[in-house]
Coordinates of C-alpha atoms in Angstrom, one line a residue:
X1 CA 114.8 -182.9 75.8
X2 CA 117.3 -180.6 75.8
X3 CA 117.8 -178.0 78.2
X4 CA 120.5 -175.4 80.1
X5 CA 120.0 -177.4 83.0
X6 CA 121.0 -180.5 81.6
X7 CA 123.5 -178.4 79.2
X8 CA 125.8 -180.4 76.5
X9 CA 128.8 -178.5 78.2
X10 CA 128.0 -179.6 82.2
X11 CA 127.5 -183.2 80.8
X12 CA 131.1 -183.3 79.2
X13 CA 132.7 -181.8 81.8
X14 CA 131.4 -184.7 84.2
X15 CA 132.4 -187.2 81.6
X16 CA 135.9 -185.9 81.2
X17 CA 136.2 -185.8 85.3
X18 CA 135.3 -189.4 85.0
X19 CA 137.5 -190.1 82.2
X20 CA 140.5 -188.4 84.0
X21 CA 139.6 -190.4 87.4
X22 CA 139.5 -193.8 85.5
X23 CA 143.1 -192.7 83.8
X24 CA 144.4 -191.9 87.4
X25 CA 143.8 -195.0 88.8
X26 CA 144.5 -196.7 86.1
X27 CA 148.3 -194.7 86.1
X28 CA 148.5 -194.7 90.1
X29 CA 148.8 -197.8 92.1
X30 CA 147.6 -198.3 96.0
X31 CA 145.6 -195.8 98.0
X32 CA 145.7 -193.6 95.2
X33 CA 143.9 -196.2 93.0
X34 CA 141.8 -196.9 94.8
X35 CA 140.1 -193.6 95.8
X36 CA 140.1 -192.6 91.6
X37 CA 138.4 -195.8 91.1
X38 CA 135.9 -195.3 93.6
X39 CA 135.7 -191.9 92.5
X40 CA 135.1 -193.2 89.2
X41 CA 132.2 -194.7 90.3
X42 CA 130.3 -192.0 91.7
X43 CA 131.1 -189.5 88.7
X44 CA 129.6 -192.5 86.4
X45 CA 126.6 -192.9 88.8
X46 CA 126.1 -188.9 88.1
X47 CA 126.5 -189.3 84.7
X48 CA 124.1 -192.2 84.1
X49 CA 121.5 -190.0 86.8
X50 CA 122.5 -186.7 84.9
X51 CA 118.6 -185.5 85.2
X52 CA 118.3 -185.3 88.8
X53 CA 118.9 -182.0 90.5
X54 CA 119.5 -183.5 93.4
X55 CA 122.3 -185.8 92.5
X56 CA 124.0 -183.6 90.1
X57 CA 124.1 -180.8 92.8
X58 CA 126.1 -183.4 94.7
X59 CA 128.9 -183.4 91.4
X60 CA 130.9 -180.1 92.8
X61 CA 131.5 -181.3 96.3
X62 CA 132.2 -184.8 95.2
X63 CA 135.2 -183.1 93.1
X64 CA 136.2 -181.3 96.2
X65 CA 136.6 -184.2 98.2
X66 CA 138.3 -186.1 96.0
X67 CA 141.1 -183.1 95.7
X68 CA 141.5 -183.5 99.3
X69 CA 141.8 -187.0 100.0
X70 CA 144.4 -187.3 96.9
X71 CA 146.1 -184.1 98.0
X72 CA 146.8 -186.0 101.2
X73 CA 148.1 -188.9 99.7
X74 CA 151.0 -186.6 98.6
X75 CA 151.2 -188.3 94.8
X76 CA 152.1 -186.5 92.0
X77 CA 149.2 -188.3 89.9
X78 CA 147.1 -186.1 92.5
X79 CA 148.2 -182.5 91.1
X80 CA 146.6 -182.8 87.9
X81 CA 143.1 -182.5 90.0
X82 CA 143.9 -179.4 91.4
X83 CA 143.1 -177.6 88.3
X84 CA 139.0 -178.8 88.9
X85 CA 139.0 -177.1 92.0
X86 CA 138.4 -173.5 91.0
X87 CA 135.5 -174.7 88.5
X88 CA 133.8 -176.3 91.6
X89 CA 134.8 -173.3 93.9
X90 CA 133.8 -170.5 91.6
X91 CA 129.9 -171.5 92.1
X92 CA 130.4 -170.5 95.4
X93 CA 129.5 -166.3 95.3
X94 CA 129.3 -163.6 97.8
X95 CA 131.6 -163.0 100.6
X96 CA 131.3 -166.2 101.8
X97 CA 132.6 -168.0 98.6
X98 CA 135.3 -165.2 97.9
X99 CA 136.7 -166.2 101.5
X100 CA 136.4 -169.9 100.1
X101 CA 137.7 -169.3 97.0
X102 CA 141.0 -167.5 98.6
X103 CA 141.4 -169.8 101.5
X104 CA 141.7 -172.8 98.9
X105 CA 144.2 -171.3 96.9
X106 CA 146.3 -170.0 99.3
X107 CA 146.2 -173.8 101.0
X108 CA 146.7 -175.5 97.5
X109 CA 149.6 -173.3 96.9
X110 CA 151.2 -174.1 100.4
X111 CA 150.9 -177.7 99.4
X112 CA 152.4 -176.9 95.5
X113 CA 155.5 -175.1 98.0
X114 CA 155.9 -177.6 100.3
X115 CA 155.9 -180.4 97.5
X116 CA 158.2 -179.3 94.4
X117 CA 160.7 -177.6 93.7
X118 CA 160.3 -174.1 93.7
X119 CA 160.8 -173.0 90.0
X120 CA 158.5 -175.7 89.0
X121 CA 155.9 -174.4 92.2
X122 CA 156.6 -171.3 91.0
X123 CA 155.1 -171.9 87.6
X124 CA 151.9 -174.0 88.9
X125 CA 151.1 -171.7 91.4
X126 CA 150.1 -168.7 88.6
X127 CA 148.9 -171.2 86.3
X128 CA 146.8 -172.4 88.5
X129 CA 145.6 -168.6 89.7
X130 CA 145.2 -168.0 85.9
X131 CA 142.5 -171.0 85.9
X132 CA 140.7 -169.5 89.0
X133 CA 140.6 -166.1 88.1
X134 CA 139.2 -166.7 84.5
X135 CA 136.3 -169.1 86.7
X136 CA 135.8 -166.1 89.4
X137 CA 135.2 -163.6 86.3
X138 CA 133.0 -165.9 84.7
X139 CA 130.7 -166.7 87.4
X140 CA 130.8 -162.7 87.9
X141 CA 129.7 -162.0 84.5
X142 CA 127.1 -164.5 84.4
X143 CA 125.8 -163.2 87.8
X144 CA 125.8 -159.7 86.3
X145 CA 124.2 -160.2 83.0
X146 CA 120.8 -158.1 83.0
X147 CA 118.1 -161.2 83.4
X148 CA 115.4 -159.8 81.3
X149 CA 115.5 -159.5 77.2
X150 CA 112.9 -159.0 75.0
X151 CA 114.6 -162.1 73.1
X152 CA 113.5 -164.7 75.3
X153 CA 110.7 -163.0 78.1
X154 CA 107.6 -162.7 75.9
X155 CA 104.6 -160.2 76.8
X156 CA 101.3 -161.7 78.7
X157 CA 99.2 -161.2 75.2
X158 CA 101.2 -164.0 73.6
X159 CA 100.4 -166.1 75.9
X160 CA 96.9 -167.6 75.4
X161 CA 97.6 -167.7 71.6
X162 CA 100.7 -169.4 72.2
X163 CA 98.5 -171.9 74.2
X164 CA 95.8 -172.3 71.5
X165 CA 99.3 -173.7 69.2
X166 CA 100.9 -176.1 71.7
X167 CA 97.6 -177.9 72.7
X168 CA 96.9 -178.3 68.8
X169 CA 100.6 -179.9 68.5
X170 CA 100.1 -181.5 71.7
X171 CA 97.3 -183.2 70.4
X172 CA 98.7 -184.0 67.6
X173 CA 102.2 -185.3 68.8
X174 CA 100.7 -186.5 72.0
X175 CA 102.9 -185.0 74.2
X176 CA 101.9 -183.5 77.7
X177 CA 101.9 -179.4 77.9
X178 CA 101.4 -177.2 80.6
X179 CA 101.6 -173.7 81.9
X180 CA 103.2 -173.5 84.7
X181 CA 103.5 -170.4 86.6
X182 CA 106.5 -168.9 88.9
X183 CA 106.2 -165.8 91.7
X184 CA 108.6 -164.3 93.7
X185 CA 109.0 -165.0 97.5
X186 CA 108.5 -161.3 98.7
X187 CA 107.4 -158.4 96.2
X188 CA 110.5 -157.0 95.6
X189 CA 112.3 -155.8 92.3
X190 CA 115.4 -157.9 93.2
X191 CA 113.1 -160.8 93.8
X192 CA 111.7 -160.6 90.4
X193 CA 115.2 -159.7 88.6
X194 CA 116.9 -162.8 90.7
X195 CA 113.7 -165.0 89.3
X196 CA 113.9 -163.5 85.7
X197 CA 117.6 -164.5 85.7
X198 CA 117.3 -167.9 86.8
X199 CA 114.7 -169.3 84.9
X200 CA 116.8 -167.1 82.0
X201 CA 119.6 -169.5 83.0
X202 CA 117.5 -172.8 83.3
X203 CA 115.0 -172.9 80.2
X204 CA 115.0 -175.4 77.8
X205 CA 115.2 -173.7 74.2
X206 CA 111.7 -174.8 73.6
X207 CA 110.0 -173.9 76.5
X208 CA 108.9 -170.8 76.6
X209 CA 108.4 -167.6 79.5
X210 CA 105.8 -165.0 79.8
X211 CA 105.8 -161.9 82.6
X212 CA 102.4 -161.7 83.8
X213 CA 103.0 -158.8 86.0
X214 CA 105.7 -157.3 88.3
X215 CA 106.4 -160.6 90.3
X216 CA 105.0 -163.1 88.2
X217 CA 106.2 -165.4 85.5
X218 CA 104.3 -168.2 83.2
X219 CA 106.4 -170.9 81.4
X220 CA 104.9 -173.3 79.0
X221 CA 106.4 -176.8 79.6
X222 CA 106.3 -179.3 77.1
X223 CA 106.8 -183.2 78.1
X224 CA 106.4 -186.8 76.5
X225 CA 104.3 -187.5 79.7
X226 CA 103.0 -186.2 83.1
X227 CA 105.7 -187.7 84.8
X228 CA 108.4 -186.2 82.9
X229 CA 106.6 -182.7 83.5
X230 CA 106.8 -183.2 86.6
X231 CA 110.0 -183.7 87.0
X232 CA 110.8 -180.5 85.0
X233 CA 109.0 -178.4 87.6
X234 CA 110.6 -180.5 90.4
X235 CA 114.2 -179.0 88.4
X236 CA 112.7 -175.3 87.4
X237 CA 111.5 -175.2 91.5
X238 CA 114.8 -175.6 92.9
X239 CA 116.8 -173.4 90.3
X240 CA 114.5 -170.6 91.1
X241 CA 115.0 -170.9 95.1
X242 CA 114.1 -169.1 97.1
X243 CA 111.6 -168.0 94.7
X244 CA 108.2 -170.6 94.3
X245 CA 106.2 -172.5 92.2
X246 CA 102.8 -170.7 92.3
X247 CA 100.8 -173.7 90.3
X248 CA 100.6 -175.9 87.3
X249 CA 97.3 -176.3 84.9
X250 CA 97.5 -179.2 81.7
X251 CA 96.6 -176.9 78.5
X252 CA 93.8 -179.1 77.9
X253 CA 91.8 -177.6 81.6
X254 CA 93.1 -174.0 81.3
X255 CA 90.0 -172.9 79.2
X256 CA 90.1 -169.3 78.9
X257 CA 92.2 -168.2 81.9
X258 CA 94.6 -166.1 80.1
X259 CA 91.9 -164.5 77.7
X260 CA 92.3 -161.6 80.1
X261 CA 95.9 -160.5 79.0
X262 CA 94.7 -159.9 75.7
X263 CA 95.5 -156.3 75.5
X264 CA 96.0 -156.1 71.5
X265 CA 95.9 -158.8 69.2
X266 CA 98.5 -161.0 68.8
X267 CA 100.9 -162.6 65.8
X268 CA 100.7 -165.9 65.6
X269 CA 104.2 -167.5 65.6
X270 CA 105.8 -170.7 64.0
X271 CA 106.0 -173.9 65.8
X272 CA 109.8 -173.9 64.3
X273 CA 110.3 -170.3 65.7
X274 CA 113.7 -170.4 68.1
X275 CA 112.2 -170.0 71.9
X276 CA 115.2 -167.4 73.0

């Protein structure tokens, strides 16, 4: 199952990272070889474990690292990595990570001055600020996109209809469905807005979201098995941090919970309808 978490473009970028650390040791010879090989290793181990939060959280710091210990071997094999930096950096937002993100540069450019000549410094250096600044914008667009659409937040009277379809298909496909339902940490606007946005960010394009209220959301979560569902929740709990998981009901035991929200009729919708 597909989903932004586990997005196709995350899952390249990790497999091109290993790719490039395989052709620098493979290109570079003593310590250098050895800490791309090694390197290698760990980017395949996060590739081949590419569905746990946990480890895949991990991937960012990892490329850090390895910057810094091939930085310090003062090879030229080692320049090519500086250009991953700002990718990993950029996820760092707030003052904080601005102060990061500036600090690094300024350091990566020192080393870029102190280890070429300068035209050629010259000409990395605002390359390389081109490749951080387009990452900085990015990740501020991204964090300034308005989190709820009508496109993809659906209203509470869909909901128990919506219910009524997937435990049909469940049934039918023998999959494992739920409802799983999301609140935010304190009743605040921001909390809900910051919880809207994330899940925004982190739905599959199958699974679908419902507002209950003003700081509630319920996601049906669609799974070959109880395990797997689990483990979906286990990802949708720490994307929406600090923000909780309020509970989880199989479609099967829900019964008539969500009758309630039933202020007008609702359409029915497609089982092929797009999800956002």
């Amino acid at each position: 199952m597909q989903s932004k978490y586990k997005s196709p473009g995350l899952q390249t970028l990790l497999a091109f990272t290993l790719l490039l650390a395989l052709l620098t040791g493979w290109l570079a010879e003593d310590t250098v070889r050895m800490i791309a090989w090694l390197s290698g290793a760990i980017f395949a181990l996060f590739l081949i474990r590419f569905s746990s939060p946990r480890l895949s959280r991990w991937f960012p710091v990892a490329v850090i690292l390895l910057c810094g210990l091939l930085l310090a071997t003062r090879h030229t094999e080692a320049s090519l990595w500086l250009w991953l930096l700002p990718l990993c950096l950029s996820r760092m937002t707030g003052r904080i990570g601005m102060a990061l993100n500036v600090a690094a540069y300024v350091l990566v450019v020192a080393d870029i001055g102190w280890a070429l000549p300068l035209p050629t410094a010259i000409v990395v250096s605002v390359s390389l600020a081109i490749v951080w600044l387009l990452c900085l914008e990015r990740q501020r667009h991204s964090t300034a996109t308005p989190p709820t659409t009508p496109e993809w937040l659906l209203p509470p009277a869909q909901l128990d209809a919506d219910i009524q379809i997937e435990l049909k298909r469940s049934e039918r496909e023998i999959l494992h469905s739920e409802v799983a339902l999301y609140g935010c940490a304190r009743s605040t606007t921001a909390d809900m807005e910051q919880l809207c946005r994330c899940l925004s960010q982190q739905l599959a394009l199958y699974e679908r979201a419902y507002r209950l209220n003003d700081y509630g959301v319920a996601v049906i979560l669609i799974a070959p098995n109880a395990e797997a569902a689990s483990l979906r929740r286990q990802q949708l709990r720490y994307a929406i941090a600090p923000q909780r998981e309020i509970s989880s009901t199989p479609l099967a035991e829900i019964g008539d919970r969500f009758t309630r929200y039933h202020s007008k009729p609702s359409t029915p919708v497609s089982e092929m309808q797009s999800w956002h």
